[in-house]
CSV table of N, CA and C in Angstrom, one decimal:
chain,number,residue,atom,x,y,z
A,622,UNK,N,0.8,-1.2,0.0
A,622,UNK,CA,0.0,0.0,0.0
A,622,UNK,C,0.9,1.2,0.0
A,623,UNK,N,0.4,1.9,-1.1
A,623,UNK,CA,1.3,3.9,-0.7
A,623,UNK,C,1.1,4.2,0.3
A,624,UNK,N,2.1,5.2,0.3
A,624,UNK,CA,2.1,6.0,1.6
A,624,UNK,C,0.9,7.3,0.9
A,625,UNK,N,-0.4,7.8,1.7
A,625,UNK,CA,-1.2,8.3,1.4
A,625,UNK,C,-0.4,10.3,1.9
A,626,UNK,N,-0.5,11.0,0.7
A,626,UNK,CA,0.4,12.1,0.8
A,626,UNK,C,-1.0,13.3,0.8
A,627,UNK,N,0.0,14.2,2.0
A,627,UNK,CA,-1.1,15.2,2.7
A,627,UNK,C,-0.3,16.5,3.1
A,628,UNK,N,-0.7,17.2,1.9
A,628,UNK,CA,0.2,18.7,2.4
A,628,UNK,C,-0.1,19.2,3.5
A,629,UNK,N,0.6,20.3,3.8
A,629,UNK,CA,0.4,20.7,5.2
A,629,UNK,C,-0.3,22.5,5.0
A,630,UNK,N,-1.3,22.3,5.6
A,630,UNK,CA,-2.4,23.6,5.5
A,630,UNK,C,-2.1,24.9,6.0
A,631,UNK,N,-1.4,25.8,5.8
A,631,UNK,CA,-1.1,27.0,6.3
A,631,UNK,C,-2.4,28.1,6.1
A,632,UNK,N,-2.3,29.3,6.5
A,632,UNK,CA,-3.1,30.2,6.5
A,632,UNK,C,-2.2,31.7,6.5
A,633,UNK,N,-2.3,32.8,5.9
A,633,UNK,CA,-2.0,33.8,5.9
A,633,UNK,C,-2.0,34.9,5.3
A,634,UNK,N,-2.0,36.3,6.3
A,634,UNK,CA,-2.7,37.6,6.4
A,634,UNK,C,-2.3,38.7,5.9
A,635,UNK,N,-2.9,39.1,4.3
A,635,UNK,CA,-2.4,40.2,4.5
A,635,UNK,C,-2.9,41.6,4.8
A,636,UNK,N,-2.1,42.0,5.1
A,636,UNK,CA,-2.5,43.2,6.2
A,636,UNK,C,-2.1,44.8,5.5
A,637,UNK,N,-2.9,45.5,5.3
A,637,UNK,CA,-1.9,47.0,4.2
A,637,UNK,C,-2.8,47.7,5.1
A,638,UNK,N,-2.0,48.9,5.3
A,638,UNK,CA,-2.3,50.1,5.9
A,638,UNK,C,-1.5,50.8,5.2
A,639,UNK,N,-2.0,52.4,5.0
A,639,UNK,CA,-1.4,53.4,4.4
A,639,UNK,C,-0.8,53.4,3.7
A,640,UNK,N,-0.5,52.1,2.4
A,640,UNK,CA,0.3,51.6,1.3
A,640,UNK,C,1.6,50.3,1.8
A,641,UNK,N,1.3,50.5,3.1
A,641,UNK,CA,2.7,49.2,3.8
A,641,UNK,C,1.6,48.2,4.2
A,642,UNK,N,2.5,47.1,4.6
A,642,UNK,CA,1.8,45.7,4.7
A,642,UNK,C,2.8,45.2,5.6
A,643,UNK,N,2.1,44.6,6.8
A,643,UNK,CA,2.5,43.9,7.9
A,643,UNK,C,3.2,42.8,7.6
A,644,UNK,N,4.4,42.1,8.3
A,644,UNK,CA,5.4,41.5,7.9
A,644,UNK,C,5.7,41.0,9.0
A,645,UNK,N,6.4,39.6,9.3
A,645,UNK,CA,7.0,39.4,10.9
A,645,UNK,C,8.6,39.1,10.1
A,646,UNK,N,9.4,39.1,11.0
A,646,UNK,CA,10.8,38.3,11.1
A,646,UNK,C,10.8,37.3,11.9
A,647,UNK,N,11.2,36.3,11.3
A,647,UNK,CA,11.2,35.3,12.2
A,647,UNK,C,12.3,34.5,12.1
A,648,UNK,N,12.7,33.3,12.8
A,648,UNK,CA,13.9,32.7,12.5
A,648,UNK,C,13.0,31.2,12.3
A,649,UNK,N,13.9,30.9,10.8
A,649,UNK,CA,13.1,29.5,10.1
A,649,UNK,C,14.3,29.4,10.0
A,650,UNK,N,14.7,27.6,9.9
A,650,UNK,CA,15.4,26.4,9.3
A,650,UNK,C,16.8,27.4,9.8
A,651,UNK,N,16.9,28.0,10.6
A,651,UNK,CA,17.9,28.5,11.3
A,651,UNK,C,18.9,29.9,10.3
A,652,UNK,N,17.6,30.9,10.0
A,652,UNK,CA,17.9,32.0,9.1
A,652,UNK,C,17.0,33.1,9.8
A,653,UNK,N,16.8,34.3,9.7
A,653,UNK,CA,16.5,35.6,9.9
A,653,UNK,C,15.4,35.4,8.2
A,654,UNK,N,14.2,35.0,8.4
A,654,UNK,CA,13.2,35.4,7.1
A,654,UNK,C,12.0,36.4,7.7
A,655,UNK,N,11.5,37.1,6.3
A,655,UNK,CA,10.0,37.9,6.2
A,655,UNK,C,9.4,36.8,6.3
A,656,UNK,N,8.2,37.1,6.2
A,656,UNK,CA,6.7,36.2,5.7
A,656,UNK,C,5.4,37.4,6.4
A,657,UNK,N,4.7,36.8,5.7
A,657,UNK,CA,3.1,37.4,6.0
A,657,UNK,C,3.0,36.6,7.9
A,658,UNK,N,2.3,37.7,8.3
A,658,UNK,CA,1.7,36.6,9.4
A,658,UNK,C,1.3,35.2,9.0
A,659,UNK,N,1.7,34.5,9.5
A,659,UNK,CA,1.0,33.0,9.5
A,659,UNK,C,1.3,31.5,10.0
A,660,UNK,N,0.7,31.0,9.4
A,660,UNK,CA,0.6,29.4,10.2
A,660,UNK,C,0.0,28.4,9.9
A,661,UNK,N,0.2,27.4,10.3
A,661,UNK,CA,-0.6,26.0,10.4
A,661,UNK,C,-2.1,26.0,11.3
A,662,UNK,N,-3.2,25.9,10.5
A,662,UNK,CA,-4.2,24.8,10.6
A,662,UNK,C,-4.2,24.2,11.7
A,663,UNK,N,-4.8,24.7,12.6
A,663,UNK,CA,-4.5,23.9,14.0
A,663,UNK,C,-6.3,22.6,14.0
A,664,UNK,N,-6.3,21.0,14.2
A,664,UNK,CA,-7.3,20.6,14.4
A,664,UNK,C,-8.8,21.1,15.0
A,665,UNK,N,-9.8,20.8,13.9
A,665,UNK,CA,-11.2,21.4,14.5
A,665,UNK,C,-11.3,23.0,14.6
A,666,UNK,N,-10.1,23.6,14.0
A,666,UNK,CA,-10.2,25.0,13.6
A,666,UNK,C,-10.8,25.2,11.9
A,667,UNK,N,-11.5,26.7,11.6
A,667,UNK,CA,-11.5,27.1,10.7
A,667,UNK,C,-10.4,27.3,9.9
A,668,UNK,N,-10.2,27.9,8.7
A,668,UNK,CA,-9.2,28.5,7.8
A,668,UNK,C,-9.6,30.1,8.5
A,669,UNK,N,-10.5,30.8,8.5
A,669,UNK,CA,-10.6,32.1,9.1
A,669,UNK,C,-9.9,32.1,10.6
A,670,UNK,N,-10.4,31.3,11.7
A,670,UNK,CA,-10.2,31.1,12.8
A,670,UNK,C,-8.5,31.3,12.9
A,671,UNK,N,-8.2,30.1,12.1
A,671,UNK,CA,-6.3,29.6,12.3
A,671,UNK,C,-5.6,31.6,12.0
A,672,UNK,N,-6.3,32.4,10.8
A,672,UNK,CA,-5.8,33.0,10.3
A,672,UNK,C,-5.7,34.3,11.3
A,673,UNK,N,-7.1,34.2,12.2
A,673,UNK,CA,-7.2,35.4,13.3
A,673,UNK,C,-6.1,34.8,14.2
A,674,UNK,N,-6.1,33.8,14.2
A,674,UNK,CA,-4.8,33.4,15.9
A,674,UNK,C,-3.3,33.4,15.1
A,675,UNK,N,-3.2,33.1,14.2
A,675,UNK,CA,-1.5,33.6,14.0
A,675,UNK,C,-0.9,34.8,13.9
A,676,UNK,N,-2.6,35.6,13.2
A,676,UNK,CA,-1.5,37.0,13.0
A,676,UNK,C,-1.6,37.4,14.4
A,677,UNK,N,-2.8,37.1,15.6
A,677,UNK,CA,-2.4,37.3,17.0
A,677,UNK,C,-1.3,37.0,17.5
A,678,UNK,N,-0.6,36.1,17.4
A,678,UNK,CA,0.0,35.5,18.2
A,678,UNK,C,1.8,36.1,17.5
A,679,UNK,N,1.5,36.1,16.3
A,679,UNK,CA,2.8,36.7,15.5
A,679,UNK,C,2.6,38.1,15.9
A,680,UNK,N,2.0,38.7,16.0
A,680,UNK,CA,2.0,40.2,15.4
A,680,UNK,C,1.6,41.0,16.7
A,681,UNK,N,0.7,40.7,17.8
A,681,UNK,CA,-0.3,41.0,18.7
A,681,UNK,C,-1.5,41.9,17.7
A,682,UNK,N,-1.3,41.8,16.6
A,682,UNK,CA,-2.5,42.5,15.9
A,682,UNK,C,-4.0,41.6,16.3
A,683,UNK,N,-5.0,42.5,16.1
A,683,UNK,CA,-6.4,41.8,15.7
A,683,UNK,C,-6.3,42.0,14.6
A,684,UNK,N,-6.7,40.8,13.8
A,684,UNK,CA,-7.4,40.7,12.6
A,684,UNK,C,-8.8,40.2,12.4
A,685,UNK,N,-9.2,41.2,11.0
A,685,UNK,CA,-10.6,41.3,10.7
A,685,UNK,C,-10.5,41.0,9.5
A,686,UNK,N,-10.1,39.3,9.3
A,686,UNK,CA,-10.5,39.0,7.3
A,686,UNK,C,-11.8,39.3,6.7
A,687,UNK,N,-11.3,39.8,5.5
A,687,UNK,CA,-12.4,40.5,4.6
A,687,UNK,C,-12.5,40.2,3.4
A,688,UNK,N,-11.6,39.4,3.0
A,688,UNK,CA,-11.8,38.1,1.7
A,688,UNK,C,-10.6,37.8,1.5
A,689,UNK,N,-10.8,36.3,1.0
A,689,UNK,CA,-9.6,35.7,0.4
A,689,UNK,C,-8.7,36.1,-1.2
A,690,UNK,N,-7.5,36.0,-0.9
A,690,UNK,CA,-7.0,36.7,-2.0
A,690,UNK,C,-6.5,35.7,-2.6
A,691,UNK,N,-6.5,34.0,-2.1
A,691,UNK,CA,-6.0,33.5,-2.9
A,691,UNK,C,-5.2,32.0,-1.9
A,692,UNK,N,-5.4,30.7,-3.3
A,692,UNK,CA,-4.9,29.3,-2.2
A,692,UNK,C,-3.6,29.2,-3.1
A,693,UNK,N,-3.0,28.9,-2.7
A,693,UNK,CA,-1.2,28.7,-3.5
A,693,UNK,C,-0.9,27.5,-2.6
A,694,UNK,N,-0.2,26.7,-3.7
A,694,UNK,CA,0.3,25.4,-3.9
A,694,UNK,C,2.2,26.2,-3.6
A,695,UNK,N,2.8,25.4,-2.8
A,695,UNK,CA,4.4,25.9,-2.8
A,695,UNK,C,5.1,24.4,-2.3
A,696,UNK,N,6.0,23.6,-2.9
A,696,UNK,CA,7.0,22.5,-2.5
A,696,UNK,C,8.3,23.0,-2.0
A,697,UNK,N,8.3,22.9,-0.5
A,697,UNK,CA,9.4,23.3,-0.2
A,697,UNK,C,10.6,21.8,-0.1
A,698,UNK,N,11.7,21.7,-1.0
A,698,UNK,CA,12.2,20.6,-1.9
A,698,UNK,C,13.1,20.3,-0.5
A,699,UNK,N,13.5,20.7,0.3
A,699,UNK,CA,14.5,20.7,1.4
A,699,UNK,C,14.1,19.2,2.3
A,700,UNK,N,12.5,19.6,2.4
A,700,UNK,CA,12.2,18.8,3.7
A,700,UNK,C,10.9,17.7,3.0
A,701,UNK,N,10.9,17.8,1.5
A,701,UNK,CA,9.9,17.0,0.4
A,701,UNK,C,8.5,17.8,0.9
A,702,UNK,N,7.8,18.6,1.8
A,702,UNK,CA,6.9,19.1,2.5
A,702,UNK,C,6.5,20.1,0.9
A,703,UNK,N,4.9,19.6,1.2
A,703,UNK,CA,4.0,20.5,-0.2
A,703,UNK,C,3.1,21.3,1.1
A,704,UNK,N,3.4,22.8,0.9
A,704,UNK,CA,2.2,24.0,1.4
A,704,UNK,C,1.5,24.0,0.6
A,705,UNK,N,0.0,23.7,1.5
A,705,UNK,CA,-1.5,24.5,0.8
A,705,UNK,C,-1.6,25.4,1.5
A,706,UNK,N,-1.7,27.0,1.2
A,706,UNK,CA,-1.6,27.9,1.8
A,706,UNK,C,-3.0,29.1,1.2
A,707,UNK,N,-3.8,29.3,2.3
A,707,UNK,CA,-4.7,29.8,2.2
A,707,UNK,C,-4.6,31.4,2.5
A,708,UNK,N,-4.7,32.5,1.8
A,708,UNK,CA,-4.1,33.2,1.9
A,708,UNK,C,-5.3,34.6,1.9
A,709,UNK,N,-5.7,35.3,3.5
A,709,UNK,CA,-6.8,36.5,3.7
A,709,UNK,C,-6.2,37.8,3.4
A,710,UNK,N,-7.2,38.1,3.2
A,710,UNK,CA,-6.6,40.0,3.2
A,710,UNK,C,-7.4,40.7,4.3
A,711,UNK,N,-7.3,41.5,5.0
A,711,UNK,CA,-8.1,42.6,6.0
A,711,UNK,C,-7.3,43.4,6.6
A,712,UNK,N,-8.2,43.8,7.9
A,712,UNK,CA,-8.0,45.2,8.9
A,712,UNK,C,-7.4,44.3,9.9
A,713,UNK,N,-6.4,45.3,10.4
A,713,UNK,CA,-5.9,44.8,11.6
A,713,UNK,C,-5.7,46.1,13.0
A,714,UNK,N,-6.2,45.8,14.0
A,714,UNK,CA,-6.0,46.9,15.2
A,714,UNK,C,-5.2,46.0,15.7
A,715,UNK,N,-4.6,47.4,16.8
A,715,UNK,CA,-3.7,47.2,17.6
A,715,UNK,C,-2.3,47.7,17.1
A,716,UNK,N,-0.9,47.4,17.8
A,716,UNK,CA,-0.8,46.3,18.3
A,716,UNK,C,-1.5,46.5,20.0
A,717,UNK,N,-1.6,45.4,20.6
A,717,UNK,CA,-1.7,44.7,21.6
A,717,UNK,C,-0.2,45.4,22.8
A,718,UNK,N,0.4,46.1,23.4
A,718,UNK,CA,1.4,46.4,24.1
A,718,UNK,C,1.9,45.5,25.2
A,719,UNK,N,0.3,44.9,25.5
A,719,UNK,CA,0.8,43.5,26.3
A,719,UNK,C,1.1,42.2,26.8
A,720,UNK,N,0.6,41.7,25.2
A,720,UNK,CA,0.7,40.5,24.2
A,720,UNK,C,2.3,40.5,23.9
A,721,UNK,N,2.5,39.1,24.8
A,721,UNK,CA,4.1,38.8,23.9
A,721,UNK,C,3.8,38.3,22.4
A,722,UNK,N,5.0,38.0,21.7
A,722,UNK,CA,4.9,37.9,20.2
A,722,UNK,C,5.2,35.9,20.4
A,723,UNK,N,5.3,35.3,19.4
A,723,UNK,CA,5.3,33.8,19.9
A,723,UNK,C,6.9,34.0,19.6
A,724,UNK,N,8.1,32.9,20.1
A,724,UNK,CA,9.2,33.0,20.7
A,724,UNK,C,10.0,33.3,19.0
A,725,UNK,N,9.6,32.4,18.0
A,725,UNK,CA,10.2,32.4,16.8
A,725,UNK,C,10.0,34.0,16.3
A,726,UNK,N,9.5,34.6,16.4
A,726,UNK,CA,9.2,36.0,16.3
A,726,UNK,C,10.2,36.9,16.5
A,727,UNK,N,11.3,37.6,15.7
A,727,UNK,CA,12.3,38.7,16.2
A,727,UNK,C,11.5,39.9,16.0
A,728,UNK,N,10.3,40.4,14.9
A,728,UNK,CA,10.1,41.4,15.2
A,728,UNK,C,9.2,41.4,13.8
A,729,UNK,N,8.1,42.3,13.9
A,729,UNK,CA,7.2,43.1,12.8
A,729,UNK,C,7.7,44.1,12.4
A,730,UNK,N,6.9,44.4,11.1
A,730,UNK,CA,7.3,45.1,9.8
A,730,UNK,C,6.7,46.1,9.3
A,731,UNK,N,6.1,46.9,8.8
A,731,UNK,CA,5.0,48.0,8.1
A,731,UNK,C,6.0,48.0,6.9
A,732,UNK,N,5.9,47.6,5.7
A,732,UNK,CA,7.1,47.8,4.4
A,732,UNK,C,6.4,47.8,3.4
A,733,UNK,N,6.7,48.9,2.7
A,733,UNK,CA,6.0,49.3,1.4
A,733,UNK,C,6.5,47.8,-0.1
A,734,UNK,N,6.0,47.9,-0.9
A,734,UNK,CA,6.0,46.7,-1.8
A,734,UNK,C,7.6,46.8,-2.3
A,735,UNK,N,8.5,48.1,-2.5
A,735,UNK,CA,9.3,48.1,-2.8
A,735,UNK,C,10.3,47.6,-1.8
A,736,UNK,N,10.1,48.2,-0.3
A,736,UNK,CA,10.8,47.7,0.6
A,736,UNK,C,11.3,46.2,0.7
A,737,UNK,N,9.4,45.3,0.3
A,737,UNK,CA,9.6,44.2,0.5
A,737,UNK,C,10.4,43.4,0.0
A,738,UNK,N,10.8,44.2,-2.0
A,738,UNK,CA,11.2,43.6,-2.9
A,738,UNK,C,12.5,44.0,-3.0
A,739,UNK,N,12.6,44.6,-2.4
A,739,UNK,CA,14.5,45.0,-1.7
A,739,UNK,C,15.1,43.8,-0.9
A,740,UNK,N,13.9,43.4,-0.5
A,740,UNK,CA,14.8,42.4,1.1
A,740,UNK,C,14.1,40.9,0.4
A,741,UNK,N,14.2,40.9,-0.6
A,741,UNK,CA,13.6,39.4,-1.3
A,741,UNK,C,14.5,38.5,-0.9
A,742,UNK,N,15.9,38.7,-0.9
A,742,UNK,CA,16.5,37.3,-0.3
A,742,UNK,C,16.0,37.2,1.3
A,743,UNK,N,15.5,37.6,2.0
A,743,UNK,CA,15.1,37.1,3.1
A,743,UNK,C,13.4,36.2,3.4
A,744,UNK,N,12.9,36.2,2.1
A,744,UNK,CA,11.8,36.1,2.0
A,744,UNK,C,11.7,34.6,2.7
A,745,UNK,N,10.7,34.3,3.2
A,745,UNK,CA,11.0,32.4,3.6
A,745,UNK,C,10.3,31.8,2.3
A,746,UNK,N,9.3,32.4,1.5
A,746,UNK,CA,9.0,31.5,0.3
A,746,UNK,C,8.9,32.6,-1.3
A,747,UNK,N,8.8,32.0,-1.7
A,747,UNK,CA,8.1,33.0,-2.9
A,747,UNK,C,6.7,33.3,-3.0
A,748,UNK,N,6.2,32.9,-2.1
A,748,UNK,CA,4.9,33.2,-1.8
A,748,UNK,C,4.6,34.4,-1.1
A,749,UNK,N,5.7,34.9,-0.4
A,749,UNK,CA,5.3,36.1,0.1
A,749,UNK,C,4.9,37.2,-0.6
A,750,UNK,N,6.0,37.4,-1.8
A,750,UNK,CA,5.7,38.3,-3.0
A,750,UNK,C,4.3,38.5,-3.7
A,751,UNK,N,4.1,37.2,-3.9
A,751,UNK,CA,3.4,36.3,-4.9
A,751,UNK,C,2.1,37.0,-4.4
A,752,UNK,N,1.8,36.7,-3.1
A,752,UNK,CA,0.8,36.9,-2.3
A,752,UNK,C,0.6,38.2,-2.3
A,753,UNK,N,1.5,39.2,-2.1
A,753,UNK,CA,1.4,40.9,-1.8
A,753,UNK,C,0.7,41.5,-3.3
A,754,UNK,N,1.5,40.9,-4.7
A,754,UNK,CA,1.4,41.4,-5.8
A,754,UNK,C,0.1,40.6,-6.3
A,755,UNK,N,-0.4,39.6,-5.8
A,755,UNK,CA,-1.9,38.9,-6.2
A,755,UNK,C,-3.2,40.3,-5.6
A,756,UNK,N,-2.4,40.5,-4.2
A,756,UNK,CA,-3.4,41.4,-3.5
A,756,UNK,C,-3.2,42.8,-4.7
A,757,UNK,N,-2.3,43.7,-4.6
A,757,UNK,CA,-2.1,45.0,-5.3
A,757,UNK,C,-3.0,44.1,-6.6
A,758,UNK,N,-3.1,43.3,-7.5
A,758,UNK,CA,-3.5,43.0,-8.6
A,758,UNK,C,-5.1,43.5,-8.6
A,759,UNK,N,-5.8,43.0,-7.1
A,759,UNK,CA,-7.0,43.4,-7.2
A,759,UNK,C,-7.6,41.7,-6.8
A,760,UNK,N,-6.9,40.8,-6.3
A,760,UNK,CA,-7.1,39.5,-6.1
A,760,UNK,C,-8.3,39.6,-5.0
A,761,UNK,N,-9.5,38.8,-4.9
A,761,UNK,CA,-10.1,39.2,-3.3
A,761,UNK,C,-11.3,38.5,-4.1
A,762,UNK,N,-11.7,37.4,-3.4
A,762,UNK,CA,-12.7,36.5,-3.5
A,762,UNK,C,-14.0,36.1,-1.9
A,763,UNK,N,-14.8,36.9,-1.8
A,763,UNK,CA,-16.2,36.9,-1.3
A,763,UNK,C,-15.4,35.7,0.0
A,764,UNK,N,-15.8,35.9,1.1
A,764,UNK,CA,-16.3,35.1,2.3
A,764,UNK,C,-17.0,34.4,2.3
């Protein structure tokens, strides 16, 4: 019998205020990378739900998804691991001043598209881009 194969379900936010868009640093696979707020799919959670608690937990932001911008397929070839990655756009208040950030967290971002595309070697996927420039496209599909 095969081995039955099951990507792993991410979720993530993007967030624009006044032309910049929220960003964390974080340390992955033992590097300093960008990414959108986000995360894994936690059991018996929503895709909305998972997407309110990461950017909380990354960012101390509240988020308020207000449509999907888009699902992206990404193989990251290192660890054979396939991302399905669900990807919201909305409002976010806060930050939170007495909300720690989760420990992988060095620090958030506000960075204009150009910023982002300056610091592309730090990106952790090509999705991050991918994601920001789907959103500026006009990408945003109903709740």
């Amino acid at each position: 019998m095969s081995e039955v194969w099951r990507p792993s379900v991410t979720v993530a936010a993007v967030i624009e205020r006044d032309g910049k868009f929220l960003f964390v640093e974080e340390i992955a696979h033992g590097r300093r990378v960008l990414n959108q707020p986000a995360g894994h799919l936690d059991p018996g959670e929503s895709l909305l739900e998972a997407c309110v608690r990461e950017t909380l937990e990354e960012t101390a932001h509240a988020f308020e998804p207000s449509a999907l911008v888009g699902i992206y397929r990404w193989r990251y070839e290192p660890e054979d691991t396939t991302f399905l990655r669900f990807t919201f756009a909305g409002s976010a208040s806060g930050p939170d001043p007495e909300r720690k950030l989760d420990k992988e967290i060095v620090a958030t971002h506000w960075l204009t598209p150009a910023e982002l595309a300056a610091r592309q070697a730090m990106h952790r996927s090509p999705l991050v881009a991918r994601c920001v420039a789907d959103y500026l496209a006009g990408a945003r599909f109903p709740l």
